[in-house]
PDB file of C-alpha atoms in Angstrom:
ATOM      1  CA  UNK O 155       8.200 -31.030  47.704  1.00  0.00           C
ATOM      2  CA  UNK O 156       6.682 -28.159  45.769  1.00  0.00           C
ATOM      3  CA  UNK O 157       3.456 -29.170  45.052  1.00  0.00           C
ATOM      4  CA  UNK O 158       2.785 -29.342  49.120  1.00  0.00           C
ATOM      5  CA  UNK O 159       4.520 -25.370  49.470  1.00  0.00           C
ATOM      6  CA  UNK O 160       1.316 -24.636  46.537  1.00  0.00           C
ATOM      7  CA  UNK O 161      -0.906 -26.686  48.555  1.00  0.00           C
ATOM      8  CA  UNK O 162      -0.499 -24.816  51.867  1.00  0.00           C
ATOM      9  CA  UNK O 163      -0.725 -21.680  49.943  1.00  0.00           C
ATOM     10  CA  UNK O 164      -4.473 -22.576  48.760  1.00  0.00           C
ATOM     11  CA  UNK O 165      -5.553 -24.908  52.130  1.00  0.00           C
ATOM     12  CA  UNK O 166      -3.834 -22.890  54.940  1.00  0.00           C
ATOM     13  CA  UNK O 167      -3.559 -19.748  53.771  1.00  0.00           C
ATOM     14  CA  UNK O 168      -6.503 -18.594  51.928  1.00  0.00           C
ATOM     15  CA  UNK O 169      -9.064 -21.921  52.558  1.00  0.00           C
ATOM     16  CA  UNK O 170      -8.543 -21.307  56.307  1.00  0.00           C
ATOM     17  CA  UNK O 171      -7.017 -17.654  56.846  1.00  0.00           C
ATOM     18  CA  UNK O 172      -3.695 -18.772  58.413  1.00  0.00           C
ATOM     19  CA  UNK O 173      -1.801 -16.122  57.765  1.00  0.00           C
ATOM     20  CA  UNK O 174       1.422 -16.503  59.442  1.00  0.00           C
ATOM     21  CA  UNK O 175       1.731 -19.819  57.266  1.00  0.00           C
ATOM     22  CA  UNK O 176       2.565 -17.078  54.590  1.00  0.00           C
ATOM     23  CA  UNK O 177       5.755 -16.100  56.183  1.00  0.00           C
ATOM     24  CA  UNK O 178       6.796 -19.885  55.613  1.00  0.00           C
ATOM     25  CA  UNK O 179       5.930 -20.176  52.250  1.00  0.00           C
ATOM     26  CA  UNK O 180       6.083 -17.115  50.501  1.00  0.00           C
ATOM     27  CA  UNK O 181       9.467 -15.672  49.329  1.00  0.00           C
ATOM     28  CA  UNK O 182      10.348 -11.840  49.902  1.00  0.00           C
ATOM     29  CA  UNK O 183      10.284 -10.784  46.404  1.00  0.00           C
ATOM     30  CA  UNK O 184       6.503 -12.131  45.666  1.00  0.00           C
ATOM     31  CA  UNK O 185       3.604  -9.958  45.039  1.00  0.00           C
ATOM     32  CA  UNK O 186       0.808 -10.245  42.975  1.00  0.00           C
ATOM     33  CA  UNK O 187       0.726  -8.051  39.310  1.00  0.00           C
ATOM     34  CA  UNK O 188      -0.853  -5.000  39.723  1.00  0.00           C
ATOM     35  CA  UNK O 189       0.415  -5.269  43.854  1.00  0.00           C
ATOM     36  CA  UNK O 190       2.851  -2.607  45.422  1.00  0.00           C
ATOM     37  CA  UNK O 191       3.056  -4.948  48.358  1.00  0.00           C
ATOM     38  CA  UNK O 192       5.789  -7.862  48.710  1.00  0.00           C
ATOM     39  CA  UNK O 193       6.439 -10.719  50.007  1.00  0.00           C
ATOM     40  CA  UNK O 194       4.488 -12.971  52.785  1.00  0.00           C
ATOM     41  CA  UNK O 195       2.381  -9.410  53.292  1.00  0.00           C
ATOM     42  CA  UNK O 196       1.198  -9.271  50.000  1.00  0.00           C
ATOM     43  CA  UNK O 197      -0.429 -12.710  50.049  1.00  0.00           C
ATOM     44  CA  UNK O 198      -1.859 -11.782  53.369  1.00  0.00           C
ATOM     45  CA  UNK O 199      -3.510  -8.920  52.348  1.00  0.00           C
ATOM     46  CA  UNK O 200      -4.972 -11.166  49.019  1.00  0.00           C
ATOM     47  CA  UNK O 201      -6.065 -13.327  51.917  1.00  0.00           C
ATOM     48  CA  UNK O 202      -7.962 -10.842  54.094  1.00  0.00           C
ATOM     49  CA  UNK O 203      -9.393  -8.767  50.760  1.00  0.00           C
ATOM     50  CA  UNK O 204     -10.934 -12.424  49.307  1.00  0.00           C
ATOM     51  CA  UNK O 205     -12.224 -13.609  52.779  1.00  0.00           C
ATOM     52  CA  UNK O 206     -14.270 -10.313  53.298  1.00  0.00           C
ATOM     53  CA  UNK O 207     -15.248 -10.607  49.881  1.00  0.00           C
ATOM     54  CA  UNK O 208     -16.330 -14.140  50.185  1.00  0.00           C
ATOM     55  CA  UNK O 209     -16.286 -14.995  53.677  1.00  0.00           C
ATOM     56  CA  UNK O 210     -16.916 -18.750  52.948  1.00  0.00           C
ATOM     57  CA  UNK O 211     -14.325 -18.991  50.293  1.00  0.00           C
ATOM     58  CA  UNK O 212     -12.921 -22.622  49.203  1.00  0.00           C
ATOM     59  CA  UNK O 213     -10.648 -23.227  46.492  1.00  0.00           C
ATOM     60  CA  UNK O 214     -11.321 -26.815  45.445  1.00  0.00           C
ATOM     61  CA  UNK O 215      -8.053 -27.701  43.422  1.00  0.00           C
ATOM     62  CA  UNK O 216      -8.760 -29.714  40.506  1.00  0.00           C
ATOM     63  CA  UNK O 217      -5.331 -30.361  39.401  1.00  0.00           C
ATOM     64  CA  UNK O 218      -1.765 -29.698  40.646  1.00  0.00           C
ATOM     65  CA  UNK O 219       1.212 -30.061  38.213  1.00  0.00           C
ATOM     66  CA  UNK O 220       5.027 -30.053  39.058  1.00  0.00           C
ATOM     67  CA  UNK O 221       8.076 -29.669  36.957  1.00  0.00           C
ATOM     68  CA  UNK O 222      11.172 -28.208  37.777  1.00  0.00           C
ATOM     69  CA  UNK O 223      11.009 -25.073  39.955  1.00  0.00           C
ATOM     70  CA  UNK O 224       6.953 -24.679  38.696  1.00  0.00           C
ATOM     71  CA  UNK O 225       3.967 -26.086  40.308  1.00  0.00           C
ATOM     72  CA  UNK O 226       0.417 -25.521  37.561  1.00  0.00           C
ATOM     73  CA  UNK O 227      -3.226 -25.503  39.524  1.00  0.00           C
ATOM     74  CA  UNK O 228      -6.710 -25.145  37.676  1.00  0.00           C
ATOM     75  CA  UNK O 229      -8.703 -24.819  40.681  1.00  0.00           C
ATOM     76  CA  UNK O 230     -12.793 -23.357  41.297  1.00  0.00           C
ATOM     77  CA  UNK O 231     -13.217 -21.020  43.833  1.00  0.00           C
ATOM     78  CA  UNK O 232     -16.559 -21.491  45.658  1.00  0.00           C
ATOM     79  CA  UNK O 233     -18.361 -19.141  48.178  1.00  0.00           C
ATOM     80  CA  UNK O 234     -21.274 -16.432  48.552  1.00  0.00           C
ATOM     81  CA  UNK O 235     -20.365 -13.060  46.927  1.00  0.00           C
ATOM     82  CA  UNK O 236     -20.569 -10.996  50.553  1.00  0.00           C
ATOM     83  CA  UNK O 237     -18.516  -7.708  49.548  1.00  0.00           C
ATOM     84  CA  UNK O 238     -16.281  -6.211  46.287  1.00  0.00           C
ATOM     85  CA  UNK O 239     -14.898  -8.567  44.154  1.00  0.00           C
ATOM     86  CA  UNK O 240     -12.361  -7.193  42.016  1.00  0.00           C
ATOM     87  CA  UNK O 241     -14.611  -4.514  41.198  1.00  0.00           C
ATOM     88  CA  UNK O 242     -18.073  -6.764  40.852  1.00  0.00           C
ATOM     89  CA  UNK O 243     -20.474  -5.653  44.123  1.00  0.00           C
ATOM     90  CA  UNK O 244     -21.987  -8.051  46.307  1.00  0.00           C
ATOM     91  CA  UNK O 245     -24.479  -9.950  45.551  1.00  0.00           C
ATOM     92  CA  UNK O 246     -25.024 -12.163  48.298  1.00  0.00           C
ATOM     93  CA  UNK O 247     -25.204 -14.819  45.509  1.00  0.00           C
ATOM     94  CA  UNK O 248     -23.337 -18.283  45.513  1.00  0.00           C
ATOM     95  CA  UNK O 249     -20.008 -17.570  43.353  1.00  0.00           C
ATOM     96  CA  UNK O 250     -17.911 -19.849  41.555  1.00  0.00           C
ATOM     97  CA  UNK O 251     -15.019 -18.858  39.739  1.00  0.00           C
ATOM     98  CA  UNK O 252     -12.524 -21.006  37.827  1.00  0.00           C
ATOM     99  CA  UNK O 253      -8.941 -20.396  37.267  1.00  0.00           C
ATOM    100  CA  UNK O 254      -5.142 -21.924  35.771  1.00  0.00           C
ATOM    101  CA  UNK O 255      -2.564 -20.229  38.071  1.00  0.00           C
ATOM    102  CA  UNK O 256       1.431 -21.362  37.422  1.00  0.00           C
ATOM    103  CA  UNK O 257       3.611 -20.573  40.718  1.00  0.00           C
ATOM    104  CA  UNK O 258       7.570 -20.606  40.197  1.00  0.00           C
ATOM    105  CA  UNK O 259       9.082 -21.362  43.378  1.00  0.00           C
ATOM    106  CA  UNK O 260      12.552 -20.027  44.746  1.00  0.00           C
ATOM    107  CA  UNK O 261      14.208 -21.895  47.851  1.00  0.00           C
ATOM    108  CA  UNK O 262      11.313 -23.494  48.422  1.00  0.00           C
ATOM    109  CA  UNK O 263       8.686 -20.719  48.286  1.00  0.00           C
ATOM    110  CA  UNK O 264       6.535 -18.814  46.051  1.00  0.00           C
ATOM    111  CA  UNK O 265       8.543 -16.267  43.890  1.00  0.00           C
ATOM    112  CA  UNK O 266       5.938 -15.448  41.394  1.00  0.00           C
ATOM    113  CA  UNK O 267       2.476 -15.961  40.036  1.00  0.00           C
ATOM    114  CA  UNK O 268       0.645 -16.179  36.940  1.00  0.00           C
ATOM    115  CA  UNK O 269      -2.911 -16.091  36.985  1.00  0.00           C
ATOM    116  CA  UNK O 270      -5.408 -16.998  34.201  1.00  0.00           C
ATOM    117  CA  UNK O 271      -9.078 -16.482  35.123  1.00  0.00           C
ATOM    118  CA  UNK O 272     -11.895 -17.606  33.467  1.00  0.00           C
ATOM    119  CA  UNK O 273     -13.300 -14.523  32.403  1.00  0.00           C
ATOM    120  CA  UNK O 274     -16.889 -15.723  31.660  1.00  0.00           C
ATOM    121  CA  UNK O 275     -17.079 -17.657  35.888  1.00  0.00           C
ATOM    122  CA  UNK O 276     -16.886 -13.889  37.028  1.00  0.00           C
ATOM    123  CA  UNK O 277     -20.103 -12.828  38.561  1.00  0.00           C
ATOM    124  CA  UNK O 278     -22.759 -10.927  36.090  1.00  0.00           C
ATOM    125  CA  UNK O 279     -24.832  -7.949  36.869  1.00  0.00           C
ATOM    126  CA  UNK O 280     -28.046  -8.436  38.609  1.00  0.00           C
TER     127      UNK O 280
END
């Protein structure tokens, strides 16, 4: 089913930094706008760059929507703002972003992304 391929992306791969569960799941044409990295690598190296950001990261997913080969999530990602985020500096501040990201899946893994962040959960200057 496609919603569980989204699942492990979120739970295994980025929740608990399994990274080789990105060479299951992930497709070799995938990578991230803005990313000159494909494939299972790129999500591994969105993996490592969030957890060092926010070493206790959890994305709680709020809700999870299939239809044909797309899968919808809003989801809140929760932590403490340790190192760069996107560009914001550490604040050693809980953070708590909130996001709608639509996946289109290709033989059963993640093809491409679209991410919509909630611009105003980003973190704020001291």
């Amino acid at each position: 089913m496609i919603k569980d391929v989204v699942k492990r992306f979120y739970d295994e791969v980025l929740n608990v930094g399994d990274l080789d569960v990105a060479d299951e799941i992930v497709g070799p044409e995938f990578a991230p706008r803005g990313g000159s990295v494909r494939g299972p690598e790129a999500l591994k190296q969105t993996a490592r760059y969030l957890r060092n950001a926010i070493p206790d990261l959890r994305f709680d997913i709020e809700d999870l929507i299939a239809e044909g080969d797309r899968v919808a999530t809003r989801w809140t990602l929760r932590g403490t703002h340790e190192g760069d985020f996107f560009g914001f500096p550490a604040t050693g501040r809980p953070l708590e972003v909130r996001a709608c990201v639509v996946f289109r899946l290709e033989d059963g893994k993640v093809a491409e992304i679209w991410p919509v962040i909630d611009s105003s959960s980003l973190p704020r200057a001291a």
